[in-house]
């Protein structure tokens, strides 16, 4: 089969049209969100990224976010690891190689673009007691400021530390994160601004199932270039944003996480406690369990992580 990024971009229009036709069907059933087989995703090939920050700029401009103190042309900011916040839904970080191993590609730093992963079974939505965040059937995890009461449980629950809060806005503060440009996909099948602007075609937008196939094809046909792992295929029950890299992912800012979606664990606890009218206790138990299921285990697993051979058959973890 002949596959290329262009082939997948060709699918992007129809995938985006899928978002349009299926609308914003809620996917918050207690058994876990019901995600469409046509749900969209984005594959980030970090081996192509040169850290130009054009994706950051395009995202800020599309969403009317403020200009940063340092201009987007200033690349020294990449030397310090950053997180997305309420003024930047996506940031690019730079990681120097830690393990040369057998991969020739590791001779230069890896640049990694971060944003909300749009988890298949999102902890943020599970922790939100008023349903202000929800997973749509077609991929994006979206936020409704009208419902939000500002409790910020979503921030505690997210295993990727993504939701940010407008602390500086005393009148009408909102939670902020990458929207997957959902409103634009819905309107006219427009690509996410970051994917559209990227001069290196780091991001491929399309159906998640097609992207997984494309990622496997890339790994198979580029021996020595990638670790044999598609980040986000299984982590926390799968995510809409997927990553390829030439470094083990925990070396480039992506935490090592289990494949079980934290909400599947926490909702079991929640339902048990709520049945006995222990709502406040239930809430704290849910948040505690999410923290345990994500951050705590991730830290332990990271400590124990051994970097394995990165040949095509070997790969990471
Ligand atoms: S625009 Fe593309 S190449 Fe530039 S930093 Fe973003 S992802 Fe990397
Ligand atoms: S990365 Fe965090 S904020 Fe984004 S969908 Fe997943 S849990 Fe929610
Ligand atoms: S998908 Fe849209 S909101 Fe998300 S990082 Fe890209 S440009 Fe920003």
Short mmCIF file of C-alpha atoms in Angstrom, two decimals, residues 57 66 70 99 113 135 157 165 186 219:
data_model
loop_
_atom_site.label_atom_id
_atom_site.label_comp_id
_atom_site.label_asym_id
_atom_site.label_seq_id
_atom_site.Cartn_x
_atom_site.Cartn_y
_atom_site.Cartn_z
CA UNK A 57 1.67 31.69 16.67
CA UNK A 66 -2.41 37.55 23.56
CA UNK A 70 9.02 37.33 23.81
CA UNK A 99 20.30 7.91 24.73
CA UNK A 113 4.65 20.31 20.33
CA UNK A 135 -15.78 14.23 24.69
CA UNK A 157 -7.55 15.34 37.14
CA UNK A 165 -7.45 28.82 34.57
CA UNK A 186 -17.39 22.02 12.32
CA UNK A 219 7.73 2.97 11.65
#
